[in-house]
Structure formats: structure tokens, C-alpha cells
Amino acid sequence: MQFLRRSLVGIFLFALTLALFAWAGNTVRLAVNERMNAEPRSFPQRERVLSVNVVTVTPKTIAPELVVFGELSSANTFALRALSSGTVLEVSPNFADGGRVLEGELIVKIDPRDAQSARDRIAADLRDAEAELRDADRALTLEQDEVAAAEQQAVLRQQALTRQNDLAARGVGTAAAIETAELALSGANQAVLSRRQVLAQAQARLDQAATRLDRARLNLEDADRVVADTEVFAPFSGTLSDVSITQGVRVTSNEHLGDLVENDKLEVSFRLSTAQYARLTGADGRLGNADVIISLDAQDLRLEAAGQITRESANVGDGQTGRLLFARLDSTAGLRAGDFVTVTVTEPDLRGVAMVPSTAIGSNSSALLLAEGNRLEEIPVEVLRRQGDDVIIRAPSLYGQQVVVERSPLLGAGIAVLPIDPNAEAEAPEPTEMITLDPERRARLIEFVEGSRMPPPAKTRTLGQLEQDEVPADVVNRLEERMGT
């Protein structure tokens, strides 16, 4: 009996175990079928909104600027040369490289003895010429008297001949007397001609003496100039450079002594492209007196000077392009000829244009307009100038509107964005709504955050907010939207 009872109990337990396995298998099958037949769980999808910086396009009048490089040079440079040969006797204490001299200061004095001797000989020749002129003048006066006397003698001979003819007409004269009177008159006329010839020679001698006197005076002036050329004076105030002589050396005529540079009158030469040059010319094609500003950066020091364009080169130059321009500077404090400087040229004003960052304009000359609903719209613009990191554009359809400051491959027409205007006044943030969570809702949200793929810093911050008595409503709404509740 005991064996039968135990057998029946074992059979019963075995049947019960089979029943439980069958019930468990059926439960798993039903769960799998339900899971497979259930609709997939989905979360509401939100459009991605990118934050972008925007700027307002404001039309105004802008004077564009051209930035090029140029070189300073003196507008007044004088080459000092020895105008006469000789030994250098004196030099100015300032006669050295970098020495500054004043206008009219004696720089170099050359031994004047040879020039002075030549000048004295020419002065003696001048006195001889003056004496010759006086002698010729006296000789001319005497010859004029001789001619007057000969003419008077001829008049007397003519009167004698007339008297002999009258006597012959009355029958008291003889032919021999008449012939003698005629011969005497002929001799008197011949004497007059001779004295006139001598008078002409005296007049020629006087003219030659006057010419020699003028030539002697010119020679004396040249000699005086040669003597004066033994002293070299500064034609203007400036600084010396390339000084090549010292006291005691012998120089030849036209030998280079040094250069005198006027640093107070500098000009800058710079080259522009043909397109840049065309923008500076007026309607008549002539170059105007555009303003320029030159700057020289030396570590923490910045030297600046203003000026105006004065002229342009007549030709382009071998192997060069564009146009070479020159500008005269108003002030040159601290600047020197030969400095390599930055030149900023102010162009004529452009009216009705706007300046925006260069990153706001795409390679196809278009800008992204912030249209209605904070969606982007691509608008073509006309790029007029580039000014460093900015561009000057003309786009009447954008005036008063906002455009994206920084273009990126993620931005395009139709994209929704969150505009951020750095120049706009900061608005006071609206107070955040706080709500109180019941324990079940709080536990469900905490469980979702712990099982999510949030970055650790964001997860820690969100859990800290959920553990508070009051939780921001926007945080709760955002989490519940992700949970699909």
C-alpha cells in the first residue's frame, strides 16, 4: 500500500510539473505572438533647429579702402658734387652720414688759390680791354676831327675853282689856273675819302675794343663763379647720406661728395592693379587727388601719416603690371626714405550699399535671408568690394532684413533656424514654470533618464533636477515626449 501511495504521489507530481511546463510554454508563446503582432513603438520626431548668428543688413554710404604696400622716398634729394677741382680745405662738422645741415650752411671748402689766380689774370685782361676801349674812343674822336678838317679843305678848294671859273668867264682867268684849281679840289676830295676810311677803321677798332671788353667781363664773371664754386653750401635743410670725402683729399670737377635728403618732404610710391586704378579715376578718366594713409608697424609702435595722390607714372614698366602712383605726405614724423609701409587709399563713396562679414556670402555670391517662420531663403547679392574680413554688397531686397553671418554646409534654403543677433539687446529671461511631481511619475522619469544614452554631465544634471521638490516644467515635458507618453 505504501508503495502504491508513493507511486501515485510521484505520478501526480510529475503530471503537475508537465502541466506547469505546458502552461509556461503557452504563456511564452502568447507573449511572443503579442509582441510580434503589436505595432512598433515610435516616438514623435521633431525637426532639427540650428542656432545661427544673424546680422541686420543696413544700407548706408561707404567709402571703400584699398590696402597695398609702398615705399617711401624723399620728394627733394640733392646730389652734392664738386664744381671745381682742388684740395678740400674745410668740411662742416655735420658733414657725415646722418648729419643734419641747415639751408645756406657751408659744407665743403676747396682750395681756391688756382681759381683765384685765374680770376686775377682775367681781371688784368679786363683792365687792358678797358684801356683799349678808351684809346679807341680817343682815336675815333681824332679821326672825326681829321675828316672835318679834310672836308673843310675840300670846301675851300671848291670855292677856289668857282672863283677861277668866274674869272675865266670875264676873260681875265686862264685855263691853267682853272686846271690847277680842279686838281687841288680833286686832291682835297681824295683826302676826305682817305680820312673817312681811317675813321671807319677807328670805328671798327672801337667796336672790337667794346667786344673784347664784354668778353673780358664775361670771363671775369666765369672766374668769379669758379672761385665761388670752391665753396659748397647746403641748398636746403636736410640730412646727409653717402658722404664719400674727408678733409685733405683732392677732388676733381663733378666728383660726387654726398647726397642731401629733405626728410620733411616725403612721398610714397605704390602700385595698383588696373581694376583698382580704374575705380580711382573719374568719369573723364583722370586720376583724382584721393586721400591716403600710410602706416609703419614696429613692434608695439605704429607710425602713421596722411597724404594725397599727386601723380602717376607715365608707363607701366618692364615686367610690371597695373599702375604706379605717387602720393605726397603731409607729416613725416619718425618716417624715413626707404621705409616699406602699408598704404590705405580711400576710394570714392558708394551710396546705397551695405557691409556684412565675408562669411555671410557664399561662393555663388548669395546670402541666406532669415525669412518668415525663421526659415532660410537664399538671395543673390552683388559683391562690390572686399574689405579685410568684410564685404561691401548691393542687394536692395536684403536691406532692413537679417542674414546668416556664418555659412556652413548644414545651412540652406528652407532650413529652420534659431536666430541669435549679437547686436540685439539682451531680453530678460522669462521665469521658468515649476511643477510638483507625484512619486510614481518622478520614479518613472528617473528610471527613464538612468536607462537613456545621455552624456554623463547632462544625465547628472537632469537627475539632480528630478530629485528636487519642484521640477522645471520644460524638463518634464521634454522627457515625457521622449518616453512617448
Coordinates of N, CA and C in Angstrom, one line a residue, residues 130-253:
E130 N 89.6 147.6 -71.1 CA 89.0 148.9 -70.8 C 89.9 150.0 -71.3
A131 N 91.3 149.8 -71.1 CA 92.2 150.8 -71.7 C 92.2 150.9 -73.2
E132 N 92.1 149.7 -73.8 CA 92.0 149.7 -75.3 C 90.7 150.4 -75.7
L133 N 89.6 150.2 -75.0 CA 88.4 150.8 -75.4 C 88.5 152.4 -75.3
R134 N 89.2 152.8 -74.2 CA 89.3 154.3 -74.1 C 90.2 154.8 -75.2
D135 N 91.3 154.1 -75.5 CA 92.2 154.5 -76.6 C 91.5 154.6 -77.9
A136 N 90.7 153.5 -78.2 CA 90.0 153.5 -79.5 C 89.0 154.6 -79.5
D137 N 88.4 155.0 -78.4 CA 87.4 156.1 -78.4 C 88.1 157.4 -78.7
R138 N 89.3 157.6 -78.1 CA 90.0 158.8 -78.4 C 90.5 158.9 -79.8
A139 N 91.0 157.8 -80.4 CA 91.4 157.7 -81.8 C 90.2 158.0 -82.7
L140 N 89.1 157.6 -82.3 CA 87.9 157.8 -83.2 C 87.6 159.3 -83.2
T141 N 87.7 159.9 -82.0 CA 87.4 161.4 -81.9 C 88.4 162.2 -82.8
L142 N 89.7 161.8 -82.7 CA 90.7 162.5 -83.6 C 90.4 162.3 -85.0
E143 N 90.0 161.1 -85.4 CA 89.8 160.8 -86.8 C 88.5 161.6 -87.3
Q144 N 87.6 161.7 -86.4 CA 86.4 162.6 -86.8 C 86.8 164.0 -87.0
D145 N 87.7 164.5 -86.2 CA 88.2 165.9 -86.4 C 89.0 166.0 -87.7
E146 N 89.9 165.0 -88.1 CA 90.6 164.9 -89.3 C 89.6 165.0 -90.5
V147 N 88.6 164.2 -90.4 CA 87.6 164.2 -91.5 C 86.9 165.5 -91.7
A148 N 86.6 166.2 -90.5 CA 86.0 167.5 -90.6 C 87.0 168.5 -91.3
A149 N 88.3 168.4 -90.9 CA 89.3 169.3 -91.5 C 89.4 169.0 -93.0
A150 N 89.5 167.8 -93.4 CA 89.6 167.5 -94.8 C 88.4 168.0 -95.6
E151 N 87.2 167.8 -95.0 CA 86.0 168.3 -95.7 C 86.0 169.8 -95.8
Q152 N 86.5 170.5 -94.8 CA 86.6 171.9 -94.9 C 87.6 172.4 -96.0
Q153 N 88.7 171.6 -96.1 CA 89.7 171.9 -97.1 C 89.1 171.7 -98.5
A154 N 88.3 170.7 -98.6 CA 87.6 170.4 -99.9 C 86.7 171.6 -100.2
V155 N 86.0 172.1 -99.2 CA 85.1 173.2 -99.5 C 85.9 174.4 -100.0
L156 N 87.0 174.7 -99.4 CA 87.9 175.8 -99.8 C 88.3 175.6 -101.3
R157 N 88.8 174.4 -101.6 CA 89.2 174.1 -103.0 C 88.0 174.3 -104.0
Q158 N 86.8 173.9 -103.5 CA 85.7 174.1 -104.4 C 85.4 175.6 -104.6
Q159 N 85.6 176.4 -103.6 CA 85.4 177.9 -103.7 C 86.4 178.5 -104.7
A160 N 87.7 177.9 -104.6 CA 88.8 178.5 -105.4 C 88.5 178.1 -106.9
L161 N 88.0 176.9 -107.2 CA 87.6 176.5 -108.5 C 86.5 177.4 -109.0
T162 N 85.5 177.7 -108.2 CA 84.4 178.5 -108.6 C 84.9 179.9 -109.0
R163 N 85.8 180.4 -108.2 CA 86.3 181.8 -108.5 C 87.1 181.8 -109.8
Q164 N 87.9 180.8 -110.1 CA 88.7 180.7 -111.3 C 87.7 180.6 -112.5
N165 N 86.6 179.9 -112.4 CA 85.7 179.8 -113.5 C 85.0 181.2 -113.7
D166 N 84.7 181.9 -112.6 CA 84.1 183.3 -112.8 C 85.1 184.2 -113.5
L167 N 86.4 184.1 -113.1 CA 87.4 184.9 -113.8 C 87.5 184.6 -115.3
A168 N 87.5 183.3 -115.6 CA 87.6 182.9 -117.0 C 86.4 183.4 -117.7
A169 N 85.2 183.4 -117.1 CA 84.0 183.9 -117.8 C 84.1 185.4 -118.1
R170 N 84.9 186.1 -117.3 CA 85.0 187.6 -117.5 C 86.2 187.8 -118.4
G171 N 87.0 186.8 -118.7 CA 88.1 186.9 -119.7 C 89.4 187.3 -119.0
V172 N 89.4 187.2 -117.7 CA 90.7 187.6 -117.0 C 91.4 186.3 -116.5
G173 N 90.7 185.2 -116.5 CA 91.4 184.0 -116.0 C 92.0 183.2 -117.1
T174 N 92.8 182.2 -116.6 CA 93.5 181.4 -117.6 C 93.1 179.9 -117.4
A175 N 93.2 179.2 -118.4 CA 92.9 177.7 -118.3 C 93.8 177.0 -117.4
A176 N 95.0 177.4 -117.3 CA 96.0 176.8 -116.4 C 95.6 177.0 -114.9
A177 N 95.1 178.1 -114.6 CA 94.6 178.4 -113.2 C 93.4 177.5 -112.9
I178 N 92.5 177.4 -113.9 CA 91.3 176.6 -113.7 C 91.7 175.1 -113.4
E179 N 92.7 174.7 -114.3 CA 93.1 173.3 -114.2 C 93.8 173.0 -112.8
T180 N 94.6 174.0 -112.4 CA 95.3 173.9 -111.1 C 94.2 173.8 -110.0
A181 N 93.2 174.7 -110.1 CA 92.1 174.7 -109.0 C 91.4 173.3 -109.0
E182 N 91.2 172.8 -110.2 CA 90.5 171.5 -110.3 C 91.3 170.4 -109.7
L183 N 92.6 170.4 -110.0 CA 93.5 169.4 -109.4 C 93.5 169.5 -107.9
A184 N 93.6 170.7 -107.4 CA 93.6 170.9 -105.9 C 92.3 170.4 -105.3
L185 N 91.1 170.7 -106.0 CA 89.8 170.2 -105.5 C 89.8 168.6 -105.5
S186 N 90.3 168.0 -106.5 CA 90.4 166.6 -106.6 C 91.2 166.0 -105.5
G187 N 92.4 166.6 -105.2 CA 93.2 166.2 -104.1 C 92.5 166.3 -102.8
A188 N 91.8 167.4 -102.6 CA 91.1 167.6 -101.3 C 90.0 166.6 -101.1
N189 N 89.3 166.2 -102.2 CA 88.2 165.2 -102.1 C 88.9 163.8 -101.8
Q190 N 90.0 163.6 -102.4 CA 90.7 162.3 -102.2 C 91.2 162.2 -100.7
A191 N 91.6 163.4 -100.2 CA 92.0 163.4 -98.8 C 90.8 163.1 -97.8
V192 N 89.6 163.7 -98.3 CA 88.4 163.4 -97.4 C 88.1 161.9 -97.4
L193 N 88.2 161.3 -98.6 CA 87.9 159.8 -98.7 C 88.9 159.1 -97.8
S194 N 90.1 159.5 -97.8 CA 91.2 158.8 -97.0 C 90.9 158.9 -95.5
R195 N 90.5 160.2 -95.1 CA 90.2 160.4 -93.7 C 89.0 159.6 -93.3
R196 N 88.0 159.5 -94.2 CA 86.8 158.7 -93.9 C 87.1 157.2 -93.7
Q197 N 88.0 156.7 -94.6 CA 88.4 155.3 -94.4 C 89.1 155.1 -93.1
V198 N 90.0 156.0 -92.7 CA 90.6 155.9 -91.4 C 89.6 156.0 -90.3
L199 N 88.6 156.9 -90.5 CA 87.5 157.0 -89.5 C 86.8 155.7 -89.3
A200 N 86.5 155.0 -90.4 CA 85.8 153.7 -90.4 C 86.7 152.7 -89.6
Q201 N 88.0 152.7 -89.9 CA 88.8 151.8 -89.2 C 88.9 152.1 -87.7
A202 N 88.8 153.4 -87.3 CA 88.8 153.7 -85.9 C 87.5 153.3 -85.3
Q203 N 86.4 153.4 -86.1 CA 85.1 152.9 -85.5 C 85.1 151.4 -85.3
A204 N 85.7 150.7 -86.3 CA 85.8 149.2 -86.1 C 86.7 148.9 -84.9
R205 N 87.8 149.6 -84.8 CA 88.6 149.4 -83.6 C 87.9 149.6 -82.3
L206 N 87.0 150.6 -82.3 CA 86.3 150.9 -81.1 C 85.3 149.8 -80.8
D207 N 84.6 149.3 -81.9 CA 83.7 148.2 -81.7 C 84.4 146.9 -81.2
Q208 N 85.6 146.6 -81.8 CA 86.3 145.5 -81.4 C 86.8 145.6 -79.9
A209 N 87.1 146.8 -79.5 CA 87.5 147.0 -78.1 C 86.3 146.8 -77.2
A210 N 85.1 147.3 -77.6 CA 84.0 147.0 -76.8 C 83.6 145.6 -76.7
T211 N 83.8 144.8 -77.8 CA 83.6 143.4 -77.8 C 84.6 142.7 -76.9
R212 N 85.8 143.1 -77.0 CA 86.8 142.5 -76.1 C 86.5 142.8 -74.6
L213 N 86.0 144.0 -74.4 CA 85.7 144.4 -73.0 C 84.5 143.5 -72.5
D214 N 83.5 143.3 -73.3 CA 82.4 142.4 -72.9 C 82.9 141.0 -72.7
R215 N 83.8 140.5 -73.6 CA 84.3 139.2 -73.4 C 85.1 139.1 -72.1
A216 N 85.8 140.1 -71.8 CA 86.7 140.1 -70.6 C 85.8 140.1 -69.4
R217 N 84.7 140.9 -69.4 CA 83.7 140.9 -68.3 C 83.1 139.5 -68.1
L218 N 82.7 138.9 -69.2 CA 82.1 137.5 -69.1 C 83.1 136.5 -68.5
N219 N 84.4 136.7 -69.0 CA 85.4 135.8 -68.4 C 85.6 136.0 -66.9
L220 N 85.5 137.3 -66.5 CA 85.7 137.6 -65.1 C 84.5 137.0 -64.3
E221 N 83.3 137.1 -64.9 CA 82.1 136.5 -64.2 C 82.3 135.0 -64.0
D222 N 82.8 134.4 -65.1 CA 83.0 132.9 -65.0 C 84.1 132.6 -64.0
A223 N 85.1 133.4 -63.9 CA 86.2 133.2 -63.0 C 85.7 133.4 -61.5
D224 N 84.8 134.5 -61.4 CA 84.2 134.7 -60.1 C 83.3 133.5 -59.7
R225 N 82.6 132.9 -60.7 CA 81.8 131.7 -60.4 C 82.6 130.5 -60.0
V226 N 83.8 130.4 -60.7 CA 84.7 129.3 -60.4 C 85.2 129.4 -59.0
V227 N 85.6 130.7 -58.6 CA 86.0 130.9 -57.2 C 84.9 130.6 -56.2
A228 N 83.7 131.0 -56.5 CA 82.6 130.7 -55.7 C 82.3 129.3 -55.6
D229 N 82.5 128.5 -56.7 CA 82.3 127.1 -56.7 C 83.2 126.3 -55.8
T230 N 84.2 126.9 -55.3 CA 85.1 126.2 -54.4 C 84.5 126.1 -53.0
E231 N 83.4 126.7 -52.8 CA 82.6 126.6 -51.5 C 81.3 125.9 -51.8
V232 N 80.9 124.8 -51.2 CA 79.7 124.1 -51.4 C 78.8 124.4 -50.2
F233 N 77.6 125.0 -50.5 CA 76.6 125.4 -49.5 C 75.4 124.4 -49.6
A234 N 74.7 124.3 -48.5 CA 73.5 123.4 -48.4 C 72.4 124.2 -49.1
P235 N 71.8 123.7 -50.2 CA 70.7 124.4 -50.8 C 69.4 124.4 -50.0
F236 N 69.2 123.5 -49.1 CA 68.1 123.4 -48.2 C 68.4 122.6 -47.0
S237 N 67.6 122.7 -46.0 CA 67.9 122.0 -44.7 C 67.5 120.5 -45.0
G238 N 68.4 119.6 -44.5 CA 68.2 118.2 -44.7 C 69.2 117.4 -44.0
T239 N 69.2 116.1 -44.4 CA 70.1 115.1 -43.8 C 71.1 114.6 -44.8
L240 N 72.3 114.4 -44.5 CA 73.4 113.9 -45.4 C 73.4 112.4 -45.5
S241 N 73.7 111.9 -46.6 CA 73.9 110.4 -46.8 C 74.9 110.2 -47.9
D242 N 75.5 109.0 -47.9 CA 76.5 108.6 -48.9 C 77.7 109.6 -48.9
V243 N 78.1 110.1 -47.8 CA 79.3 111.0 -47.8 C 80.5 110.2 -48.1
S244 N 81.3 110.8 -49.1 CA 82.5 110.0 -49.6 C 83.8 110.7 -49.5
I245 N 83.9 111.9 -48.9 CA 85.2 112.6 -48.8 C 85.4 113.0 -47.4
T246 N 86.7 113.4 -47.2 CA 87.1 113.9 -45.9 C 88.0 115.1 -46.2
Q247 N 88.4 115.8 -45.1 CA 89.3 117.0 -45.2 C 90.7 116.5 -45.7
G248 N 91.3 117.3 -46.6 CA 92.6 117.0 -47.1 C 92.7 116.2 -48.4
V249 N 91.6 115.6 -48.8 CA 91.6 114.8 -50.1 C 91.5 115.8 -51.3
R250 N 92.0 115.3 -52.4 CA 91.9 116.1 -53.6 C 90.7 115.6 -54.4
V251 N 89.9 116.5 -54.9 CA 88.7 116.1 -55.6 C 88.8 116.7 -57.0
T252 N 88.1 116.1 -57.9 CA 88.1 116.5 -59.3 C 86.7 117.2 -59.6
S253 N 86.7 117.9 -60.7 CA 85.4 118.5 -61.0 C 84.3 117.5 -61.3

